[in-house]
Amino acid sequence: MKLIRFGEPGRERPGLMLPDGRRIDASGVGGGADYDEAFFGSGGLERLARWLADTGAAAPVVADDVRLGPPICRPSKIVCVGLNYRDHARESGMAVPDEPVLFFKATTAITGPNDDVIIPRDGTKVDWEVELALVIGRRATYVERDRALDHVAGYMLHNDYSERSFQLERGGQWVKGKSCDTFAPLGPFLATPDEIRDVHDLRIWLKVNGESRQCSSTCELIFDVPTLVSYISQFMTLLPGDIISTGTPPGVGLGHTPPRYLVDGDEVELGIEGLGSARQRLRACR
Ligand code: ZN
């Protein structure tokens, strides 16, 4: 299944994208359910699959011009992984890390896949990072690697926007540069694992104003999906709906000589094979 949420910001409703590309309203799955911690933690995906098989054909169609929101409701946390692509490590001349580098991103940064991205006040170095994100389906605490995929609800596209001056020049941790409003566009949809043939063999790409900037494959991941779920669960409990963003391939603005950052009016387009594409317009803070 491909889960979507649609409607105005903050008032999104759950839906599904069908194999033929049609989008349907899944509010009928019952209980006013949204795609949140309670949904994933209580067998919501199984209920949704049953609802789709039984009555999905009669569900209202969502018009193509209706805004897509982030595919899941605001989770308890976004855990991000830094420097997790071999080709990115090669490009930046950095050693492959012995253990995953982790940082947090505020959940208030989440926005829809095609919403405008706002350059924050005093922001001068806004940068892009196309990433494969996964969503936790089942509570994970001290999970073994060989059971880790049992805890994954699905996969989605994420652009881990960063304000490099906040991240690297203002002291302390990366979280300052990662958490601005609109800095986490998610989607277009959350794909359940059965939709993806091999999550470690997906083309991943990003363009700025039509020019290719990032182009790689998830086969370059240093720490793969089960390793990350297991590893992170040794330090914290992952709740249903939580997001892990697995890191970005080479070609970010910071990696260019001289660095190239985004300005008002720029257009960023990105995608991952099997997970769709998204497009964001940069806007100055007003
Ligand atoms: Zn990132």
XYZ file of C-alpha atoms and ligand atoms in Angstrom:
287
model
C 0.000 0.000 0.000
C 0.962 3.621 -0.525
C -0.301 5.810 2.304
C -0.955 9.497 1.702
C -2.460 12.338 3.691
C -4.280 15.129 1.911
C -5.943 18.474 2.620
C -4.979 21.781 4.178
C -1.958 21.989 6.534
C -2.889 20.739 9.998
C -6.224 19.355 8.771
C -5.005 16.463 6.606
C -7.014 13.292 6.212
C -5.667 9.785 5.585
C -5.808 8.310 2.111
C -4.227 5.802 -0.217
C -2.597 6.018 -3.616
C -3.785 3.100 -5.747
C -1.577 1.201 -8.212
C -3.211 3.108 -11.105
C -2.228 6.433 -9.483
C -5.723 7.333 -8.288
C -5.908 8.732 -4.766
C -8.716 7.722 -2.447
C -9.998 8.988 0.886
C -9.361 6.376 3.587
C -11.101 8.240 6.438
C -13.665 5.427 6.285
C -11.196 2.993 7.832
C -12.827 4.021 11.076
C -12.452 5.705 14.425
C -11.306 9.003 12.928
C -7.981 7.258 12.524
C -4.991 9.202 11.245
C -1.588 7.708 10.409
C -0.101 8.260 13.841
C 1.455 6.363 16.757
C -1.886 4.860 17.794
C -2.619 3.747 14.226
C 0.711 1.996 13.585
C 0.870 0.632 17.129
C -2.539 -1.038 17.017
C -2.423 -3.003 13.771
C -3.641 -0.070 11.680
C -1.864 -1.247 8.541
C -3.657 -4.609 8.688
C -7.005 -2.829 9.251
C -6.285 -0.538 6.336
C -5.459 -3.494 4.037
C -8.728 -5.211 5.018
C -10.696 -1.994 4.490
C -9.089 -1.537 1.056
C -9.968 -5.086 0.007
C -13.531 -4.921 1.360
C -14.758 -1.406 0.637
C -11.885 0.555 -0.910
C -13.476 0.447 -4.360
C -16.366 2.563 -3.060
C -14.160 5.143 -1.308
C -14.343 8.790 -2.469
C -11.649 9.757 -4.973
C -9.366 12.654 -3.999
C -8.987 15.199 -6.816
C -5.523 15.603 -8.330
C -5.321 19.268 -7.332
C -5.798 18.603 -3.604
C -2.614 19.273 -1.615
C -0.626 16.299 -0.339
C 0.472 16.578 3.276
C 3.227 14.567 4.942
C 2.209 10.868 4.708
C 2.235 10.382 8.479
C 0.953 12.444 11.385
C 3.605 14.199 13.516
C 5.664 11.450 15.233
C 7.422 11.490 18.598
C 10.828 11.924 16.954
C 12.913 12.129 13.807
C 16.267 10.412 14.207
C 18.744 11.265 11.454
C 21.939 9.509 10.436
C 24.959 11.492 9.271
C 27.629 10.454 6.770
C 26.068 7.127 5.796
C 26.940 6.810 2.082
C 30.264 5.302 0.985
C 30.407 7.572 -2.071
C 29.687 10.612 0.146
C 32.490 9.623 2.539
C 34.851 9.210 -0.445
C 33.840 12.587 -1.888
C 34.326 14.433 1.397
C 37.604 12.639 2.127
C 36.241 11.566 5.503
C 36.825 8.199 7.123
C 33.906 5.771 7.154
C 32.536 6.076 10.710
C 32.912 3.090 13.080
C 29.382 3.641 14.396
C 26.392 5.514 12.963
C 26.434 9.270 13.604
C 23.027 10.257 15.015
C 21.272 13.568 15.427
C 17.718 14.785 15.963
C 15.498 16.946 13.823
C 12.495 18.724 15.389
C 9.166 17.184 14.380
C 7.743 20.690 13.821
C 9.956 20.822 10.699
C 7.683 18.310 8.957
C 5.784 19.552 5.931
C 4.147 18.250 2.758
C 6.223 16.949 -0.166
C 5.462 19.871 -2.500
C 5.062 22.708 0.024
C 7.257 25.807 -0.098
C 10.418 25.642 2.022
C 10.979 28.801 4.048
C 14.504 30.189 4.363
C 14.702 30.934 8.119
C 15.398 34.367 9.579
C 19.176 35.058 9.251
C 19.532 31.930 7.114
C 22.180 32.244 4.386
C 23.298 28.659 3.767
C 20.191 26.541 3.137
C 21.198 23.176 1.707
C 19.474 20.069 0.360
C 19.862 16.364 1.330
C 17.753 13.734 -0.431
C 17.267 10.770 1.919
C 15.534 7.443 2.295
C 13.420 7.643 5.468
C 11.764 4.734 7.219
C 8.832 4.715 9.609
C 8.686 2.476 12.668
C 5.633 0.198 12.793
C 6.207 -1.571 16.070
C 7.791 -0.332 19.325
C 11.528 -1.096 19.243
C 13.745 -1.418 22.334
C 17.025 -3.413 22.182
C 16.017 -5.049 18.915
C 18.336 -7.625 17.343
C 19.428 -6.877 13.797
C 17.824 -10.026 12.375
C 14.418 -8.998 13.798
C 14.740 -5.314 12.991
C 12.705 -5.313 9.766
C 9.686 -6.621 11.723
C 9.602 -3.130 13.258
C 9.460 -1.196 9.976
C 6.071 0.055 8.697
C 7.426 1.402 5.434
C 9.598 3.829 3.523
C 9.290 7.359 2.192
C 11.180 10.180 0.534
C 12.650 12.916 2.762
C 14.575 16.100 2.024
C 16.686 16.756 5.132
C 17.084 20.522 4.652
C 19.865 22.170 6.635
C 20.910 25.729 7.391
C 24.670 25.143 7.422
C 25.521 28.347 9.314
C 23.192 27.318 12.185
C 24.491 23.742 11.997
C 28.227 24.436 11.907
C 28.966 28.024 12.955
C 26.727 28.616 15.984
C 28.276 26.160 18.492
C 26.854 22.970 19.902
C 24.997 20.307 18.022
C 23.643 19.957 14.474
C 20.020 20.172 15.659
C 19.987 23.988 15.300
C 20.583 23.766 11.586
C 18.177 20.903 10.945
C 14.991 21.909 12.724
C 13.638 25.079 11.098
C 9.966 25.028 10.083
C 9.456 23.315 6.679
C 12.926 21.669 6.799
C 11.480 18.122 6.618
C 9.290 17.653 3.536
C 8.060 14.036 3.571
C 6.451 11.958 0.849
C 4.549 11.953 -1.543
C 3.609 8.635 0.125
C 4.647 6.037 2.670
C 5.205 2.713 0.868
C 4.724 -0.453 2.887
C 7.719 -2.841 2.596
C 5.908 -5.186 0.159
C 5.911 -2.320 -2.385
C 9.730 -2.212 -2.450
C 11.683 -5.036 -4.091
C 15.011 -4.272 -2.406
C 15.329 -1.199 -0.217
C 19.118 -1.415 -0.557
C 19.054 -1.092 -4.354
C 17.083 2.071 -5.123
C 18.145 4.950 -7.349
C 18.134 8.226 -5.372
C 18.428 11.673 -6.989
C 17.971 15.420 -6.551
C 17.983 18.398 -8.936
C 18.169 22.135 -8.297
C 16.516 24.314 -10.962
C 16.581 21.318 -13.302
C 20.305 20.536 -12.844
C 21.374 17.230 -11.315
C 23.037 17.626 -7.912
C 22.706 14.209 -6.253
C 22.502 10.865 -8.019
C 23.350 7.626 -6.253
C 21.882 4.353 -5.031
C 20.860 3.104 -1.616
C 23.334 0.251 -2.278
C 25.973 2.799 -1.125
C 24.558 2.903 2.435
C 27.285 2.171 4.981
C 24.859 1.109 7.735
C 21.807 -0.582 6.230
C 18.196 -0.337 7.393
C 18.153 -3.296 9.838
C 21.486 -2.231 11.312
C 20.188 1.308 11.923
C 16.913 0.191 13.555
C 18.774 -2.225 15.815
C 21.565 0.243 16.610
C 19.298 3.186 17.448
C 17.073 0.955 19.600
C 20.080 0.307 21.883
C 19.982 3.997 22.899
C 16.283 4.885 22.879
C 12.862 3.345 22.414
C 11.514 3.839 18.928
C 7.749 4.299 18.941
C 5.325 3.437 16.141
C 5.326 6.313 13.661
C 8.868 7.465 14.522
C 11.077 8.358 11.571
C 14.655 7.321 10.874
C 16.282 9.252 8.026
C 19.188 7.212 6.715
C 21.606 9.876 5.442
C 22.369 11.544 2.128
C 24.540 10.672 -0.883
C 27.206 13.062 -2.287
C 26.381 16.312 -4.055
C 25.026 18.551 -1.295
C 25.657 22.308 -1.589
C 28.251 22.214 1.199
C 30.243 19.623 -0.802
C 30.731 21.944 -3.789
C 33.797 24.188 -4.226
C 32.812 26.894 -3.552
C 29.663 25.807 -1.683
C 26.343 26.451 -3.449
C 23.315 27.270 -1.350
C 19.642 27.819 -2.070
C 18.027 31.229 -2.505
C 14.495 32.598 -2.766
C 12.777 31.204 -5.857
C 15.001 28.134 -6.347
C 13.235 24.901 -7.187
C 14.357 21.551 -5.768
C 13.101 18.288 -7.251
C 13.975 14.899 -5.768
C 12.996 11.283 -5.855
C 13.733 7.692 -4.958
C 12.923 4.745 -7.206
C 9.598 3.274 -6.020
C 8.969 6.111 -3.546
C 7.880 8.822 -5.971
C 9.162 12.353 -6.380
C 8.592 15.752 -4.770
C 9.202 19.383 -5.682
C 9.852 22.300 -3.334
C 10.120 26.034 -4.008
C 12.369 28.093 -1.721
C 10.839 31.200 -0.177
C 12.441 33.962 1.892
C 11.174 34.327 5.465
C 8.652 37.162 5.758
Zn 20.742 14.306 6.443
